[in-house]
Tab-separated table of N, CA and C in Angstrom:
chain	number	residue	atom	x	y	z
A	1	UNK	N	47.499	125.550	-110.281
A	1	UNK	CA	48.472	124.417	-110.557
A	1	UNK	C	49.132	124.804	-111.861
A	2	UNK	N	50.367	124.869	-111.924
A	2	UNK	CA	51.220	124.868	-113.200
A	2	UNK	C	51.850	123.608	-113.381
A	3	UNK	N	52.298	123.478	-114.692
A	3	UNK	CA	52.975	122.160	-115.049
A	3	UNK	C	54.236	121.842	-114.639
A	4	UNK	N	54.818	122.807	-113.949
A	4	UNK	CA	56.150	122.518	-113.289
A	4	UNK	C	57.361	122.426	-114.162
A	5	UNK	N	58.575	122.205	-113.853
A	5	UNK	CA	59.675	122.246	-114.771
A	5	UNK	C	59.503	121.120	-115.944
A	6	UNK	N	59.907	121.705	-117.126
A	6	UNK	CA	59.854	120.700	-118.422
A	6	UNK	C	61.411	120.667	-118.943
A	7	UNK	N	61.793	119.472	-119.354
A	7	UNK	CA	63.088	119.330	-120.074
A	7	UNK	C	62.572	118.811	-121.301
A	8	UNK	N	63.018	119.514	-122.426
A	8	UNK	CA	62.684	119.123	-123.720
A	8	UNK	C	64.053	118.084	-124.376
A	9	UNK	N	63.730	117.007	-124.716
A	9	UNK	CA	64.660	115.910	-125.197
A	9	UNK	C	64.206	115.425	-126.434
A	10	UNK	N	65.078	115.608	-127.604
A	10	UNK	CA	64.672	115.165	-128.918
A	10	UNK	C	63.230	115.783	-129.367
A	11	UNK	N	62.963	117.039	-129.043
A	11	UNK	CA	61.767	117.715	-129.450
A	11	UNK	C	60.592	117.210	-128.478
A	12	UNK	N	60.751	116.183	-127.508
A	12	UNK	CA	59.623	115.898	-126.699
A	12	UNK	C	59.653	116.439	-125.409
A	13	UNK	N	58.641	117.033	-124.941
A	13	UNK	CA	58.387	117.639	-123.484
A	13	UNK	C	58.581	116.331	-122.531
A	14	UNK	N	59.154	116.578	-121.594
A	14	UNK	CA	59.238	115.637	-120.271
A	14	UNK	C	58.961	116.500	-119.113
A	15	UNK	N	57.778	116.257	-118.383
A	15	UNK	CA	57.446	116.826	-117.239
A	15	UNK	C	58.157	116.395	-116.059
A	16	UNK	N	59.079	116.935	-115.295
A	16	UNK	CA	59.700	116.431	-114.186
A	16	UNK	C	58.735	115.966	-113.101
A	17	UNK	N	57.526	116.584	-112.853
A	17	UNK	CA	56.595	116.413	-111.717
A	17	UNK	C	56.019	115.137	-112.231
A	18	UNK	N	55.766	114.870	-113.575
A	18	UNK	CA	55.259	113.463	-114.026
A	18	UNK	C	56.090	112.323	-113.757
A	19	UNK	N	57.444	112.672	-113.869
A	19	UNK	CA	58.414	111.651	-113.802
A	19	UNK	C	58.711	111.248	-112.267
A	20	UNK	N	58.358	112.186	-111.448
A	20	UNK	CA	58.621	112.021	-109.989
A	20	UNK	C	57.308	112.122	-109.131
A	21	UNK	N	56.099	111.714	-109.914
A	21	UNK	CA	54.780	111.923	-109.274
A	21	UNK	C	54.556	111.611	-107.937
A	22	UNK	N	55.013	110.555	-107.389
A	22	UNK	CA	54.796	109.950	-106.108
A	22	UNK	C	55.394	110.886	-105.184
A	23	UNK	N	56.457	111.437	-105.415
A	23	UNK	CA	57.234	112.555	-104.483
A	23	UNK	C	56.504	113.782	-104.517
A	24	UNK	N	56.266	114.407	-105.897
A	24	UNK	CA	55.606	115.442	-106.206
A	24	UNK	C	54.252	115.591	-105.618
A	25	UNK	N	53.496	114.777	-105.497
A	25	UNK	CA	52.237	114.839	-104.902
A	25	UNK	C	52.144	114.773	-103.495
A	26	UNK	N	52.962	114.052	-102.991
A	26	UNK	CA	53.108	114.052	-101.375
A	26	UNK	C	53.735	115.472	-100.995
A	27	UNK	N	54.670	116.036	-101.678
A	27	UNK	CA	55.059	117.363	-101.340
A	27	UNK	C	54.011	118.432	-101.578
A	28	UNK	N	53.316	118.467	-102.763
A	28	UNK	CA	52.341	119.310	-103.008
A	28	UNK	C	51.239	119.232	-101.937
A	29	UNK	N	50.739	118.153	-101.536
A	29	UNK	CA	49.484	117.990	-100.555
A	29	UNK	C	49.970	118.642	-99.342
A	30	UNK	N	51.139	118.234	-98.883
A	30	UNK	CA	51.649	118.575	-97.598
A	30	UNK	C	51.949	120.104	-97.422
A	31	UNK	N	52.360	120.788	-98.537
A	31	UNK	CA	52.530	122.256	-98.730
A	31	UNK	C	51.229	122.921	-98.744
A	32	UNK	N	50.337	122.366	-99.634
A	32	UNK	CA	48.940	122.960	-99.591
A	32	UNK	C	48.279	122.964	-98.211
A	33	UNK	N	48.325	121.743	-97.636
A	33	UNK	CA	47.692	121.642	-96.339
A	33	UNK	C	48.374	122.642	-95.329
A	34	UNK	N	49.643	122.962	-95.437
A	34	UNK	CA	50.085	124.081	-94.534
A	34	UNK	C	49.718	125.493	-95.026
A	35	UNK	N	49.479	125.756	-96.225
A	35	UNK	CA	48.932	127.018	-96.653
A	35	UNK	C	47.465	127.017	-96.220
A	36	UNK	N	46.680	125.992	-96.385
A	36	UNK	CA	45.405	125.872	-95.913
A	36	UNK	C	45.184	126.343	-94.493
A	37	UNK	N	46.029	125.814	-93.789
A	37	UNK	CA	46.023	125.897	-92.347
A	37	UNK	C	46.159	127.491	-92.068
A	38	UNK	N	46.952	128.226	-92.745
A	38	UNK	CA	47.324	129.498	-92.598
A	38	UNK	C	46.131	130.223	-93.035
A	39	UNK	N	45.542	129.980	-94.097
A	39	UNK	CA	44.469	130.626	-94.771
A	39	UNK	C	43.348	130.517	-93.671
A	40	UNK	N	42.901	129.454	-93.226
A	40	UNK	CA	41.844	129.155	-92.245
A	40	UNK	C	42.080	129.829	-91.030
A	41	UNK	N	43.261	130.013	-90.509
A	41	UNK	CA	43.471	130.902	-89.368
A	41	UNK	C	42.876	132.227	-89.432
A	42	UNK	N	43.100	132.918	-90.785
A	42	UNK	CA	42.706	134.227	-91.012
A	42	UNK	C	41.491	134.274	-91.781
A	43	UNK	N	40.560	133.153	-91.894
A	43	UNK	CA	39.367	133.120	-92.541
A	43	UNK	C	39.532	133.530	-93.881
A	44	UNK	N	40.483	133.018	-94.588
A	44	UNK	CA	40.622	133.110	-96.041
A	44	UNK	C	40.413	131.894	-96.827
A	45	UNK	N	39.731	131.973	-97.778
A	45	UNK	CA	39.464	130.757	-98.609
A	45	UNK	C	40.617	130.606	-99.507
A	46	UNK	N	40.856	129.308	-99.802
A	46	UNK	CA	41.963	128.799	-100.782
A	46	UNK	C	41.231	128.110	-101.780
A	47	UNK	N	41.614	128.587	-103.026
A	47	UNK	CA	41.200	127.847	-104.198
A	47	UNK	C	42.459	127.613	-105.156
A	48	UNK	N	42.333	126.557	-105.949
A	48	UNK	CA	43.656	126.169	-106.778
A	48	UNK	C	42.918	126.299	-108.218
A	49	UNK	N	43.663	127.217	-108.895
A	49	UNK	CA	43.253	127.468	-110.272
A	49	UNK	C	43.968	126.652	-111.220
A	50	UNK	N	43.392	126.350	-112.365
A	50	UNK	CA	43.881	125.680	-113.533
A	50	UNK	C	44.565	126.605	-114.361
A	51	UNK	N	45.714	126.136	-114.900
A	51	UNK	CA	46.384	126.902	-116.006
A	51	UNK	C	46.400	125.877	-117.189
A	52	UNK	N	47.536	125.610	-117.617
A	52	UNK	CA	47.818	124.575	-118.539
A	52	UNK	C	47.841	123.163	-117.973
A	53	UNK	N	47.119	122.169	-118.375
A	53	UNK	CA	46.822	120.969	-117.892
A	53	UNK	C	47.393	119.819	-118.746
A	54	UNK	N	48.636	119.529	-118.650
A	54	UNK	CA	49.283	118.317	-119.285
A	54	UNK	C	48.649	116.980	-118.707
A	55	UNK	N	48.642	115.926	-119.392
A	55	UNK	CA	47.839	114.679	-118.797
A	55	UNK	C	48.012	114.338	-117.527
A	56	UNK	N	49.360	114.282	-117.066
A	56	UNK	CA	49.736	113.954	-115.716
A	56	UNK	C	48.958	114.865	-114.661
A	57	UNK	N	48.755	115.987	-114.885
A	57	UNK	CA	47.957	116.820	-113.999
A	57	UNK	C	46.743	116.509	-113.688
A	58	UNK	N	46.080	115.683	-114.589
A	58	UNK	CA	44.622	115.201	-114.250
A	58	UNK	C	44.626	114.427	-113.044
A	59	UNK	N	45.592	113.514	-112.687
A	59	UNK	CA	45.718	112.860	-111.588
A	59	UNK	C	45.993	113.688	-110.245
A	60	UNK	N	46.642	114.725	-110.442
A	60	UNK	CA	47.054	115.766	-109.499
A	60	UNK	C	45.751	116.310	-109.001
A	61	UNK	N	44.795	116.762	-109.870
A	61	UNK	CA	43.391	117.327	-109.518
A	61	UNK	C	42.600	116.391	-108.930
A	62	UNK	N	42.645	115.234	-109.289
A	62	UNK	CA	41.828	113.986	-108.528
A	62	UNK	C	42.243	113.912	-107.197
A	63	UNK	N	43.682	113.814	-106.923
A	63	UNK	CA	44.270	113.590	-105.553
A	63	UNK	C	43.871	114.692	-104.767
A	64	UNK	N	44.078	115.987	-105.374
A	64	UNK	CA	43.846	117.144	-104.513
A	64	UNK	C	42.140	117.256	-104.034
A	65	UNK	N	41.338	116.822	-104.991
A	65	UNK	CA	39.879	116.646	-104.718
A	65	UNK	C	39.679	115.619	-103.630
A	66	UNK	N	40.277	114.527	-103.634
A	66	UNK	CA	40.185	113.661	-102.499
A	66	UNK	C	40.783	114.164	-101.276
A	67	UNK	N	41.697	115.040	-101.294
A	67	UNK	CA	42.003	115.535	-99.895
A	67	UNK	C	41.168	116.753	-99.484
A	68	UNK	N	40.161	117.073	-100.344
A	68	UNK	CA	39.351	118.167	-99.809
A	68	UNK	C	39.427	119.345	-100.241
A	69	UNK	N	40.538	119.629	-101.080
A	69	UNK	CA	40.780	121.102	-101.529
A	69	UNK	C	39.670	121.601	-102.517
A	70	UNK	N	39.563	122.945	-102.641
A	70	UNK	CA	38.678	123.698	-103.529
A	70	UNK	C	39.431	124.155	-104.510
A	71	UNK	N	38.642	124.330	-105.760
A	71	UNK	CA	39.094	125.014	-106.949
A	71	UNK	C	38.614	126.249	-107.449
A	72	UNK	N	39.149	126.885	-108.313
A	72	UNK	CA	38.784	128.030	-109.140
A	72	UNK	C	38.977	127.377	-110.664
A	73	UNK	N	37.771	127.487	-111.387
A	73	UNK	CA	37.868	126.971	-112.722
A	73	UNK	C	38.019	128.235	-113.799
A	74	UNK	N	39.036	128.301	-114.340
A	74	UNK	CA	39.259	129.382	-115.304
A	74	UNK	C	39.017	128.809	-116.551
A	75	UNK	N	37.685	129.164	-117.259
A	75	UNK	CA	37.327	128.445	-118.450
A	75	UNK	C	38.016	128.911	-119.691
A	76	UNK	N	38.676	130.070	-119.555
A	76	UNK	CA	39.457	130.430	-120.909
A	76	UNK	C	40.825	129.618	-120.787
A	77	UNK	N	41.376	129.343	-119.747
A	77	UNK	CA	42.630	128.674	-119.622
A	77	UNK	C	42.284	127.319	-119.976
A	78	UNK	N	41.276	126.653	-119.686
A	78	UNK	CA	40.887	125.514	-119.994
A	78	UNK	C	40.628	125.156	-121.476
A	79	UNK	N	40.104	126.226	-122.023
A	79	UNK	CA	39.697	126.182	-123.339
A	79	UNK	C	41.172	126.191	-124.169
A	80	UNK	N	42.081	126.931	-123.771
A	80	UNK	CA	43.486	126.995	-124.481
A	80	UNK	C	44.182	125.798	-124.194
A	81	UNK	N	43.874	124.917	-123.214
A	81	UNK	CA	44.517	123.677	-122.867
A	81	UNK	C	43.587	122.294	-123.248
A	82	UNK	N	42.864	122.599	-124.384
A	82	UNK	CA	42.065	121.658	-124.784
A	82	UNK	C	41.004	121.158	-124.057
A	83	UNK	N	40.443	122.055	-123.291
A	83	UNK	CA	39.378	121.558	-122.454
A	83	UNK	C	39.384	120.557	-121.525
A	84	UNK	N	40.693	120.235	-121.161
A	84	UNK	CA	40.973	118.948	-120.397
A	84	UNK	C	40.172	119.121	-119.150
A	85	UNK	N	40.122	120.165	-118.384
A	85	UNK	CA	39.550	120.135	-117.006
A	85	UNK	C	37.958	119.935	-117.327
A	86	UNK	N	37.391	120.522	-118.305
A	86	UNK	CA	36.125	120.179	-118.662
A	86	UNK	C	35.792	118.752	-118.753
A	87	UNK	N	36.718	118.250	-119.725
A	87	UNK	CA	36.441	116.858	-120.236
A	87	UNK	C	36.880	115.676	-119.303
A	88	UNK	N	37.752	115.975	-118.433
A	88	UNK	CA	38.440	114.786	-117.578
A	88	UNK	C	38.193	115.018	-116.035
A	89	UNK	N	37.998	116.275	-115.634
A	89	UNK	CA	38.053	116.602	-114.150
A	89	UNK	C	36.642	117.116	-113.709
A	90	UNK	N	35.899	117.857	-114.525
A	90	UNK	CA	34.792	118.434	-114.018
A	90	UNK	C	33.732	117.439	-113.657
A	91	UNK	N	33.505	116.169	-114.201
A	91	UNK	CA	32.586	115.253	-113.924
A	91	UNK	C	32.953	114.345	-112.601
A	92	UNK	N	34.001	114.765	-112.090
A	92	UNK	CA	34.425	113.889	-110.833
A	92	UNK	C	33.979	114.779	-109.294
A	93	UNK	N	32.786	115.431	-109.634
A	93	UNK	CA	32.243	115.938	-108.344
A	93	UNK	C	33.285	116.775	-107.663
A	94	UNK	N	33.970	117.624	-108.430
A	94	UNK	CA	34.901	118.534	-107.876
A	94	UNK	C	34.266	119.808	-107.262
A	95	UNK	N	34.835	120.231	-106.212
A	95	UNK	CA	34.483	121.394	-105.366
A	95	UNK	C	34.952	122.660	-106.110
A	96	UNK	N	34.218	123.301	-106.869
A	96	UNK	CA	34.506	124.494	-107.593
A	96	UNK	C	33.771	125.633	-106.623
A	97	UNK	N	34.776	126.406	-106.157
A	97	UNK	CA	33.979	127.736	-105.411
A	97	UNK	C	34.234	128.855	-106.194
A	98	UNK	N	35.030	128.961	-107.191
A	98	UNK	CA	35.247	130.274	-107.817
A	98	UNK	C	35.228	129.994	-109.528
A	99	UNK	N	34.730	130.885	-110.329
A	99	UNK	CA	34.944	130.775	-111.756
A	99	UNK	C	35.641	132.092	-112.187
A	100	UNK	N	36.601	131.811	-113.044
A	100	UNK	CA	36.949	133.092	-113.888
A	100	UNK	C	36.287	132.924	-115.204
A	101	UNK	N	35.393	133.758	-115.469
A	101	UNK	CA	34.718	133.722	-116.734
A	101	UNK	C	35.075	134.793	-117.577
A	102	UNK	N	35.447	134.412	-118.839
A	102	UNK	CA	35.753	135.268	-120.047
A	102	UNK	C	35.654	134.551	-121.273
A	103	UNK	N	35.590	135.128	-122.530
A	103	UNK	CA	35.578	134.234	-123.526
A	103	UNK	C	37.076	134.109	-124.087
A	104	UNK	N	37.070	133.167	-124.966
A	104	UNK	CA	38.429	132.629	-125.372
A	104	UNK	C	38.326	131.840	-126.903
A	105	UNK	N	39.407	132.035	-127.344
A	105	UNK	CA	39.777	131.138	-128.694
A	105	UNK	C	40.628	130.044	-128.191
A	106	UNK	N	41.064	129.157	-129.229
A	106	UNK	CA	42.112	128.241	-128.806
A	106	UNK	C	43.279	128.798	-128.430
A	107	UNK	N	43.611	130.104	-128.828
A	107	UNK	CA	45.014	130.540	-128.808
A	107	UNK	C	45.019	131.868	-127.901
A	108	UNK	N	43.822	132.493	-127.473
A	108	UNK	CA	43.930	133.587	-126.839
A	108	UNK	C	42.652	133.561	-125.741
A	109	UNK	N	42.884	134.023	-124.570
A	109	UNK	CA	41.878	134.074	-123.612
A	109	UNK	C	41.781	135.456	-122.815
A	110	UNK	N	40.871	135.606	-121.802
A	110	UNK	CA	40.641	136.973	-121.284
A	110	UNK	C	39.908	137.897	-122.175
A	111	UNK	N	39.153	137.342	-123.240
A	111	UNK	CA	38.426	138.107	-124.125
A	111	UNK	C	36.941	138.496	-123.700
A	112	UNK	N	36.643	139.664	-124.235
A	112	UNK	CA	35.294	140.247	-123.707
A	112	UNK	C	34.310	139.091	-124.243
A	113	UNK	N	33.242	138.950	-123.238
A	113	UNK	CA	32.257	137.874	-123.475
A	113	UNK	C	31.552	138.148	-124.901
A	114	UNK	N	31.210	137.046	-125.641
A	114	UNK	CA	30.726	137.162	-126.614
A	114	UNK	C	31.590	137.411	-128.079
A	115	UNK	N	32.900	137.425	-127.634
A	115	UNK	CA	33.757	137.700	-128.939
A	115	UNK	C	34.774	136.495	-129.145
A	116	UNK	N	34.478	135.393	-128.641
A	116	UNK	CA	35.296	133.976	-128.656
A	116	UNK	C	34.436	132.955	-128.974
A	117	UNK	N	34.846	131.728	-128.588
A	117	UNK	CA	34.255	130.597	-129.103
A	117	UNK	C	33.481	129.819	-127.975
A	118	UNK	N	33.428	130.169	-126.670
A	118	UNK	CA	32.870	129.541	-125.743
A	118	UNK	C	31.311	129.383	-125.667
A	119	UNK	N	30.763	128.377	-125.058
A	119	UNK	CA	29.287	128.230	-124.775
A	119	UNK	C	29.279	128.885	-123.298
A	120	UNK	N	29.243	130.066	-123.316
A	120	UNK	CA	29.117	130.792	-122.008
A	120	UNK	C	27.883	130.485	-121.160
A	121	UNK	N	26.568	130.036	-121.885
A	121	UNK	CA	25.568	129.748	-121.110
A	121	UNK	C	25.865	128.553	-120.284
A	122	UNK	N	26.597	127.524	-120.903
A	122	UNK	CA	26.991	126.483	-120.207
A	122	UNK	C	27.680	126.853	-118.735
A	123	UNK	N	28.739	127.548	-119.043
A	123	UNK	CA	29.383	127.962	-117.806
A	123	UNK	C	28.753	128.917	-116.947
A	124	UNK	N	27.931	129.722	-117.308
A	124	UNK	CA	27.022	130.535	-116.445
A	124	UNK	C	26.159	129.591	-115.442
A	125	UNK	N	25.519	128.657	-116.125
A	125	UNK	CA	24.703	127.791	-115.524
A	125	UNK	C	25.609	126.936	-114.444
A	126	UNK	N	26.632	126.513	-114.810
A	126	UNK	CA	27.588	125.720	-114.139
A	126	UNK	C	28.022	126.401	-112.702
A	127	UNK	N	28.262	127.735	-112.841
A	127	UNK	CA	28.635	128.785	-111.938
A	127	UNK	C	27.915	129.360	-110.958
A	128	UNK	N	26.497	128.866	-111.124
A	128	UNK	CA	25.375	129.516	-110.346
A	128	UNK	C	25.611	129.662	-108.682
A	129	UNK	N	26.328	128.601	-108.322
A	129	UNK	CA	26.426	128.460	-106.830
A	129	UNK	C	27.891	128.866	-106.342
A	130	UNK	N	28.649	129.500	-107.240
A	130	UNK	CA	29.867	129.732	-106.896
A	130	UNK	C	30.193	131.390	-107.065
A	131	UNK	N	31.316	131.834	-106.458
A	131	UNK	CA	31.876	133.050	-106.808
A	131	UNK	C	32.310	133.285	-108.320
A	132	UNK	N	31.928	134.273	-109.007
A	132	UNK	CA	32.329	134.587	-110.420
A	132	UNK	C	33.057	135.910	-110.582
A	133	UNK	N	34.273	135.749	-111.197
A	133	UNK	CA	35.008	136.866	-111.502
A	133	UNK	C	34.820	137.032	-113.071
A	134	UNK	N	34.609	138.165	-113.631
A	134	UNK	CA	34.507	138.382	-115.111
A	134	UNK	C	35.997	138.956	-115.336
A	135	UNK	N	36.793	137.992	-115.896
A	135	UNK	CA	38.303	138.317	-116.014
A	135	UNK	C	38.827	138.667	-117.384
A	136	UNK	N	38.665	139.983	-117.734
A	136	UNK	CA	39.146	140.528	-118.832
A	136	UNK	C	40.230	141.570	-118.815
A	137	UNK	N	40.706	141.926	-120.053
A	137	UNK	CA	41.930	142.668	-119.868
A	137	UNK	C	41.782	144.357	-119.715
A	138	UNK	N	40.610	144.787	-119.795
A	138	UNK	CA	40.349	146.340	-119.836
A	138	UNK	C	38.996	146.615	-119.359
A	139	UNK	N	38.930	147.921	-118.978
A	139	UNK	CA	37.575	148.277	-118.439
A	139	UNK	C	36.458	148.316	-119.600
A	140	UNK	N	36.776	148.662	-120.787
A	140	UNK	CA	35.647	148.738	-121.809
A	140	UNK	C	35.151	147.253	-121.932
A	141	UNK	N	36.130	146.233	-121.980
A	141	UNK	CA	35.686	144.830	-122.058
A	141	UNK	C	34.816	144.413	-120.877
A	142	UNK	N	35.230	144.945	-119.742
A	142	UNK	CA	34.515	144.479	-118.448
A	142	UNK	C	33.081	145.225	-118.654
A	143	UNK	N	32.965	146.272	-118.892
A	143	UNK	CA	31.571	147.024	-118.790
A	143	UNK	C	30.819	146.137	-119.999
A	144	UNK	N	31.285	145.922	-121.146
A	144	UNK	CA	30.495	145.032	-122.063
A	144	UNK	C	30.141	143.865	-121.593
A	145	UNK	N	30.988	143.103	-120.922
A	145	UNK	CA	30.950	141.880	-120.629
A	145	UNK	C	29.835	141.566	-119.420
A	146	UNK	N	29.728	142.721	-118.617
A	146	UNK	CA	28.802	142.596	-117.533
A	146	UNK	C	27.487	142.534	-118.109
A	147	UNK	N	27.033	143.338	-119.017
A	147	UNK	CA	25.833	143.455	-119.719
A	147	UNK	C	25.581	142.023	-120.386
A	148	UNK	N	26.503	141.617	-121.200
A	148	UNK	CA	26.388	140.347	-121.966
A	148	UNK	C	26.266	139.114	-120.906
A	149	UNK	N	27.000	139.111	-119.851
A	149	UNK	CA	26.791	138.048	-118.940
A	149	UNK	C	25.462	137.984	-118.281
A	150	UNK	N	24.928	139.139	-117.790
A	150	UNK	CA	23.525	139.181	-117.416
A	150	UNK	C	22.473	138.675	-118.230
A	151	UNK	N	22.726	138.843	-119.462
A	151	UNK	CA	21.643	138.509	-120.487
A	151	UNK	C	21.871	137.126	-121.269
A	152	UNK	N	22.803	136.390	-120.580
A	152	UNK	CA	23.116	135.008	-121.221
A	152	UNK	C	22.010	134.145	-120.721
C-alpha cells in the first residue's frame, strides 16, 4: 500500500485518500478483490506490502484485514516509517504470510543483517510460520545476512 497522492498546502501534507477515505476504501477493496480472484484462478498468493504508513493508512490496513486479505511485512519499511505497522497494526491479529527481513536505520533500509538498529530476533521469531525473503541490495550482503539470520 502506498500513501497515494499528496497535496502540500502551507507546508502541510494533505493525503487525498484520507480526505476521500470512504470512496477510497470502497474502490481499493473492490479492486483488490478483482486482483485476488485472478490470483486465485492461477493459484498465486496475493499479499499486500507496507511502505510508508501515514496515520490514515492504519484504518486501511484494519479494513483490509477485516476483508480477509493477507500481508507482507517489510520490517525495514516499517522502521523508516516510525514502526507504525508494529505499533498500531501488528497486534490486530493480522494475517502476515510473508516477511521482508533486512536491517535498517531510521533513514535507510535493506541493509545487511546486523548493520542497523532492528531487534532481528523479535522479527525472526514473529516470522517463523511465514515465507521469509532476506531483502538486501547485493550478493555479499545476502551471503553475510544468511549466516547471521541462521544464528539469530
